[in-house]
Short mmCIF file of C-alpha atoms in Angstrom, two decimals:
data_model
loop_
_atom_site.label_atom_id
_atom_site.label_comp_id
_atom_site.label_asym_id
_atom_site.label_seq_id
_atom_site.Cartn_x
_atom_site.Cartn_y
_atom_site.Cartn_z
CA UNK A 25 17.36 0.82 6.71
CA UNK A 26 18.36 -1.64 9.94
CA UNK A 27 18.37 -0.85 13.07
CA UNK A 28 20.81 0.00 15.87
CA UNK A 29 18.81 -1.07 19.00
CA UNK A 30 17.59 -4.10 20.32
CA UNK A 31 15.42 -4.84 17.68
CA UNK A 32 17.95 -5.40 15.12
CA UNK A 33 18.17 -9.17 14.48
CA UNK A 34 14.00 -9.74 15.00
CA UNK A 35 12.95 -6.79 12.75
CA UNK A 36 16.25 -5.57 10.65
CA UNK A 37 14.68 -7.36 7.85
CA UNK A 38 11.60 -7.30 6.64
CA UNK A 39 9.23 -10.39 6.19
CA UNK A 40 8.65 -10.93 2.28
CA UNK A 41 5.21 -11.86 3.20
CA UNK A 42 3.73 -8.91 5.73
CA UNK A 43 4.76 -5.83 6.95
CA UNK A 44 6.37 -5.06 9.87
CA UNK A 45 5.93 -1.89 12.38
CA UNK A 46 8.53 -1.29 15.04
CA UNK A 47 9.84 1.83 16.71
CA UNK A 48 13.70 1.49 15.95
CA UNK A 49 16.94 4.25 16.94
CA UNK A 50 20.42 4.61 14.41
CA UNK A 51 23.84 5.43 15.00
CA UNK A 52 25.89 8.13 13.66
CA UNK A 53 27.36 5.94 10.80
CA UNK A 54 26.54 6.87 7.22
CA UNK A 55 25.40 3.93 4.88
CA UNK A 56 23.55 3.46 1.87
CA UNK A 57 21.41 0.18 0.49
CA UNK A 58 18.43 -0.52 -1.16
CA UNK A 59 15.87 -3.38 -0.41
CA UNK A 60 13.08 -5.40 -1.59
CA UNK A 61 10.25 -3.91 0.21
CA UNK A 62 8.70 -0.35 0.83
CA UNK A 63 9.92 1.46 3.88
CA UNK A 64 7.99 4.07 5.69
CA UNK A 65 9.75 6.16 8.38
CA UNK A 66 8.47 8.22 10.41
CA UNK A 67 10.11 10.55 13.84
CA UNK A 68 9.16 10.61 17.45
CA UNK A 69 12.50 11.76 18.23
CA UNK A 70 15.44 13.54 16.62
CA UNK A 71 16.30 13.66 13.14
CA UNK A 72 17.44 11.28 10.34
CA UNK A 73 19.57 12.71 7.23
CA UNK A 74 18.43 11.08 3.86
CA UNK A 75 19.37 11.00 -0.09
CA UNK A 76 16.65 8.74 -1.49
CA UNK A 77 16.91 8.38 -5.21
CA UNK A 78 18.40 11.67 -5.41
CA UNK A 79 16.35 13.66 -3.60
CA UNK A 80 17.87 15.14 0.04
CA UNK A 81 15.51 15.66 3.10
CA UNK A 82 15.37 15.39 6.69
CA UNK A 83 12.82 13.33 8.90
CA UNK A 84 11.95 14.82 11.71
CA UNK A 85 10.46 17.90 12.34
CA UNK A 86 7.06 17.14 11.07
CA UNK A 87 8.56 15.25 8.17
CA UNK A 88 8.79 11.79 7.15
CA UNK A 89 9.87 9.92 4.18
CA UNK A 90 8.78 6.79 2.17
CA UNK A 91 11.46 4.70 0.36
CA UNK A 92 9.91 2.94 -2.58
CA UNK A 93 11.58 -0.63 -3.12
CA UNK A 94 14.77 -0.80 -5.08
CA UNK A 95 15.24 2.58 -4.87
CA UNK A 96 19.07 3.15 -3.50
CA UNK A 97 19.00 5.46 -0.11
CA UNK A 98 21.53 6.40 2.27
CA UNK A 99 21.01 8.03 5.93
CA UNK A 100 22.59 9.27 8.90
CA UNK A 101 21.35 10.40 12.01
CA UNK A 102 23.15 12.16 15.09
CA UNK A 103 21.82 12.57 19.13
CA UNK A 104 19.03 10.38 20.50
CA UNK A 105 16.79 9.26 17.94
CA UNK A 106 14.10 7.09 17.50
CA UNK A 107 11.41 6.55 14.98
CA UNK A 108 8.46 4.24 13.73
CA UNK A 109 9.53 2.26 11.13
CA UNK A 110 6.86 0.59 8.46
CA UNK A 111 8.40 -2.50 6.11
CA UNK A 112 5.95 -3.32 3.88
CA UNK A 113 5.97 -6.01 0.91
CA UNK A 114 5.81 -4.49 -2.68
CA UNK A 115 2.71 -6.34 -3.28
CA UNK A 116 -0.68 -6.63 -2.36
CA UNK A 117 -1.59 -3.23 -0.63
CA UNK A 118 -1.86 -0.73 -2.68
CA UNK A 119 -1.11 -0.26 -6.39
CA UNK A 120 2.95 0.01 -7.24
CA UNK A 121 2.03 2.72 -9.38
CA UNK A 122 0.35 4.79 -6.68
CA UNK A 123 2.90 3.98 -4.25
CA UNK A 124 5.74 5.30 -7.36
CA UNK A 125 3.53 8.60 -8.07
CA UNK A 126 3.93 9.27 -4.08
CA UNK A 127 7.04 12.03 -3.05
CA UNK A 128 9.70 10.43 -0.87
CA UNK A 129 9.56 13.11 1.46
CA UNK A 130 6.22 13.87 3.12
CA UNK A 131 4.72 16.28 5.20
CA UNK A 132 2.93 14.88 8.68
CA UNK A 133 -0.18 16.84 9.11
CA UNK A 134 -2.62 17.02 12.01
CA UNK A 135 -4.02 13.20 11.53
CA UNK A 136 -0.41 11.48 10.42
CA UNK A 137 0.53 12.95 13.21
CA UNK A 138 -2.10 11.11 15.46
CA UNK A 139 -1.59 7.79 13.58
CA UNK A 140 2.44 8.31 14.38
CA UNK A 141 1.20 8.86 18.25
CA UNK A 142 -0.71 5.85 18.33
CA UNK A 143 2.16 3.28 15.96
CA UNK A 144 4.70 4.92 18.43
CA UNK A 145 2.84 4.02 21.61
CA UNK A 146 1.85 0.50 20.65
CA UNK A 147 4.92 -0.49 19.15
CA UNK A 148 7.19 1.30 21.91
CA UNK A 149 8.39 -2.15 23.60
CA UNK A 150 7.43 -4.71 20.35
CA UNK A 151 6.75 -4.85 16.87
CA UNK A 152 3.08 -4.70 16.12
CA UNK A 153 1.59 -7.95 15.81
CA UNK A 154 0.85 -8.95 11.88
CA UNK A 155 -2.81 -8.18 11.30
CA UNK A 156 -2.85 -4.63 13.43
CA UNK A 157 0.84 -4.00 11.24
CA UNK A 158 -1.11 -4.99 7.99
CA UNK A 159 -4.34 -2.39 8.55
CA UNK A 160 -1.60 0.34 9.71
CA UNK A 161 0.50 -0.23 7.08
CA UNK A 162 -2.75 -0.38 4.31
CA UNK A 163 -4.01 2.79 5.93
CA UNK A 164 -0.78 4.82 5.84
CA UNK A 165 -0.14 3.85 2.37
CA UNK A 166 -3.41 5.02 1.66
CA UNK A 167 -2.98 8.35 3.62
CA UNK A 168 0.15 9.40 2.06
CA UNK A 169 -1.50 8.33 -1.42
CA UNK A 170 -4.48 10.84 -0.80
CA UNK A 171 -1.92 13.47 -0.20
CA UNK A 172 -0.41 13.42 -3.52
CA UNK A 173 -1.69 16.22 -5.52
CA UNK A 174 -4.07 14.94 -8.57
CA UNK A 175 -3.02 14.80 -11.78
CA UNK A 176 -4.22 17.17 -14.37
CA UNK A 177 -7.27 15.17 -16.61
CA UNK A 178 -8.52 16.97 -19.24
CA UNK A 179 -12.37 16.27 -19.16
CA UNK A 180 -12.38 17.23 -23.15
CA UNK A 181 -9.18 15.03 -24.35
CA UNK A 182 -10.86 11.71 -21.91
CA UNK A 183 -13.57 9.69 -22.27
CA UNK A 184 -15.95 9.77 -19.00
CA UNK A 185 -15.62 5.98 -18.60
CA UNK A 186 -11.90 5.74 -19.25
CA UNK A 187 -12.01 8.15 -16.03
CA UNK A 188 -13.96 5.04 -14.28
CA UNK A 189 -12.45 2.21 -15.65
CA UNK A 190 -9.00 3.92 -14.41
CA UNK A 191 -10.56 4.60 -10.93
CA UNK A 192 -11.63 0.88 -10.48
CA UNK A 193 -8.14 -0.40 -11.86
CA UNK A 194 -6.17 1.53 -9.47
CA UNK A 195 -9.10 1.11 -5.92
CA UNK A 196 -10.18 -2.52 -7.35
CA UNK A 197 -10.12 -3.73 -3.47
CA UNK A 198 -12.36 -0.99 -2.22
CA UNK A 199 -15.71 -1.32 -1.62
CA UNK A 200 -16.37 1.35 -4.71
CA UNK A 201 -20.05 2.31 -5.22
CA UNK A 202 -22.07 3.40 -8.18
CA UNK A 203 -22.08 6.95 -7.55
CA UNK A 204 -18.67 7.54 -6.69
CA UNK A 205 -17.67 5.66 -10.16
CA UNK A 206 -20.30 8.04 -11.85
CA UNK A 207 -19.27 11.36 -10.13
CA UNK A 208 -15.45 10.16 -11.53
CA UNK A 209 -16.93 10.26 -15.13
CA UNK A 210 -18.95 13.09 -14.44
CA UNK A 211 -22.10 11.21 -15.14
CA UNK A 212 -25.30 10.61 -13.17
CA UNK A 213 -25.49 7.40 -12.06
CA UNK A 214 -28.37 6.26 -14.66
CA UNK A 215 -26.50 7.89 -17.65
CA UNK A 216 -23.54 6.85 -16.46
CA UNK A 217 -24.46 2.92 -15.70
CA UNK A 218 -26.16 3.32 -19.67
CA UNK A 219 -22.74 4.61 -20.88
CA UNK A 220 -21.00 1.89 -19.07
CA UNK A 221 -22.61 -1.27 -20.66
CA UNK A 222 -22.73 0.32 -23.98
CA UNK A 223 -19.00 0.56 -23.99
CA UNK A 224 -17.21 -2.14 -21.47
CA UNK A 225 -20.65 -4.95 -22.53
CA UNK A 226 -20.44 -5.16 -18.57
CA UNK A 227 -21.97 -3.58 -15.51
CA UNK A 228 -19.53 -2.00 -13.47
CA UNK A 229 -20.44 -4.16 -10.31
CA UNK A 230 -19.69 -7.16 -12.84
CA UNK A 231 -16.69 -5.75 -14.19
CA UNK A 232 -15.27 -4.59 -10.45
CA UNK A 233 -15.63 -8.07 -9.71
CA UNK A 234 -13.53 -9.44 -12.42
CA UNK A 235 -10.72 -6.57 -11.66
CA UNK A 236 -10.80 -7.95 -8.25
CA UNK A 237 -10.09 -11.60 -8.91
CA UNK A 238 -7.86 -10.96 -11.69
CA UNK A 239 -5.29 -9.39 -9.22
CA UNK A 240 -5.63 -11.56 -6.78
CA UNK A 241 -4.86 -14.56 -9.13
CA UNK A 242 -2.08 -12.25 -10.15
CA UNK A 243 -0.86 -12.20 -6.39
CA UNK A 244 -1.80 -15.65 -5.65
CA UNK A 245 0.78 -16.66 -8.41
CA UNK A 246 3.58 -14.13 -7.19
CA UNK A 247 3.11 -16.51 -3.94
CA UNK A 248 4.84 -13.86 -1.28
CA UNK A 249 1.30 -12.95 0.41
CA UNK A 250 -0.78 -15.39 2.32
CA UNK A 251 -3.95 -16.14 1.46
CA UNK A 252 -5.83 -13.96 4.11
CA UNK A 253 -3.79 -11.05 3.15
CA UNK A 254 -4.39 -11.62 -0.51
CA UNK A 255 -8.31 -11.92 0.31
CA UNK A 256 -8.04 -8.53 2.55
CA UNK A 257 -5.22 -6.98 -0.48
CA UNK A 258 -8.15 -7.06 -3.17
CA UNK A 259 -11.30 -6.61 -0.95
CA UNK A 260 -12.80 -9.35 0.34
CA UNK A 261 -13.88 -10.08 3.71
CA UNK A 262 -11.50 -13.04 4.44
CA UNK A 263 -9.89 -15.75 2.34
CA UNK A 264 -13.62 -17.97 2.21
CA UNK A 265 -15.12 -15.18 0.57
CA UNK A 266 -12.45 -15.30 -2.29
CA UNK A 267 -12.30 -18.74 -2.71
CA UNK A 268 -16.14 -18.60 -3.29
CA UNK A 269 -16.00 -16.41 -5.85
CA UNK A 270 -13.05 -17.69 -7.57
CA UNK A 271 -15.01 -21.22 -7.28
CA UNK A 272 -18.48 -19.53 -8.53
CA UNK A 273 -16.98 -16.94 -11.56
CA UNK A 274 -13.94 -18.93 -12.91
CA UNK A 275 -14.48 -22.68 -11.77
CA UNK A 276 -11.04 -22.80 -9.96
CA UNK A 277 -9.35 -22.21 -6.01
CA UNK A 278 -6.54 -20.01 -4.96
CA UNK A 279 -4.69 -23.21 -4.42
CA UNK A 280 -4.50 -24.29 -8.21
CA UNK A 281 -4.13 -20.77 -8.96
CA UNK A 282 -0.84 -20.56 -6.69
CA UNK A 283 0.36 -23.96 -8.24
CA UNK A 284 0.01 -23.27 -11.82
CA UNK A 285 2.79 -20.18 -11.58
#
């Protein structure tokens, strides 16, 4: 979605390589596109009419909605307006699939509400700079992700550790612990670390590791995120800390990983 206000030729159009966060107004006029990125949009004032991959919905009114990328949308909006508006690359901050499994239209509760207060105020005369407009956008992704009702596992029909090894494929660039990958299988930790090596031939902190650097090879050869962001995108302090490790466990550097794509 671009812009009617001032903003239009700076932030119509998302950078491929970081998101953006801006507080942007439309006109009356009905149009429909589809992009490359994620959108989030969310009201401070007025209303915005929406079809997004079939599904109708307003935002406003406590109401916002996220537009996956590639997915055709159209909107209209009528009377003064304005909104925060969150472009964020496909890549790098959360998993496609989680960001898929999310509904396009979302409720803003008491603390999405707060975070809309606060991207509203601080973007109100500029888009956020890139590294506050990269933690907003990671943590409103997130949000909106733990909103999502769970899907139904039954614990007879799965293995315990297939319940881990899913939970550390899909949060690989959080700081996961022991016990929370236990209380996922349903294990205590000592049975559970047993039950782990016994099946993967790994320790899960070993394992976690290897998740980790094998997406951010995987985004170091899709080449639209910058090094720092891939570093932050799969949980490492900064981009030193991943080139150690890539150095240490697999003898190479994110630079020869990004040429040989």
């Amino acid at each position: 979605m671009g812009p009617s206000n001032r903003f239009q030729e700076s932030v119509g159009v998302a950078s491929p390589h970081r998101p953006t966060v801006s507080t942007r107004s439309y006109d009356g006029h009905e149009r429909r596109h589809a992009h490359d990125h994620h959108q989030i949009v969310l009201p401070i004032v007025g209303t915005l009419d929406m079809e997004v991959g079939g599904a109708c919905g307003r935002v406003g009114d406590g109401r916002g909605v996220l537009v996956a990328d590639g997915v055709p949308h159209s909107f209209r909006s009528g009377g003064a307006n304005r909104f925060v508006v969150l472009d964020v690359p496909a890549a790098g901050l959360v998993p496609e699939a989680a960001v898929r499994a999310c509904d396009a239209f979302f409720a803003i509760d008491g603390a999405l509400d707060g975070l809309v207060r606060y991207l509203a105020a601080e973007a109100a005369d500029r888009p956020l700079d890139p590294v506050l407009a990269h933690h907003s956008a990671g943590l409103l992704l997130r949000a909106l992700e733990a909103r999502q009702p769970p899907p139904p596992v039954s614990p007879v029909s799965k293995d315990p550790i297939d319940r881990a090894l899913a939970l550390m494929a899909e949060r690989c660039g959080e700081a996961l612990t022991v016990a929370e990958l236990a209380a996922a299988a349903g294990l205590a930790p000592s049975r559970f670390h047993e039950r782990f090596r016994a099946r993967t031939g790994s320790t899960p902190a070993r394992l976690l590791a290897d998740l980790r650097l094998d997406r951010a090879e995987a985004l170091l050869r899709d080449g639209r995120l910058p090094l720092a962001e891939v570093a932050l995108a799969v949980g490492f302090s900064d981009q030193s800390a991943l080139t150690r490790s890539l150095r240490r466990r697999r003898g190479t550097t994110p630079g020869a990983v990004r040429r040989s794509r």
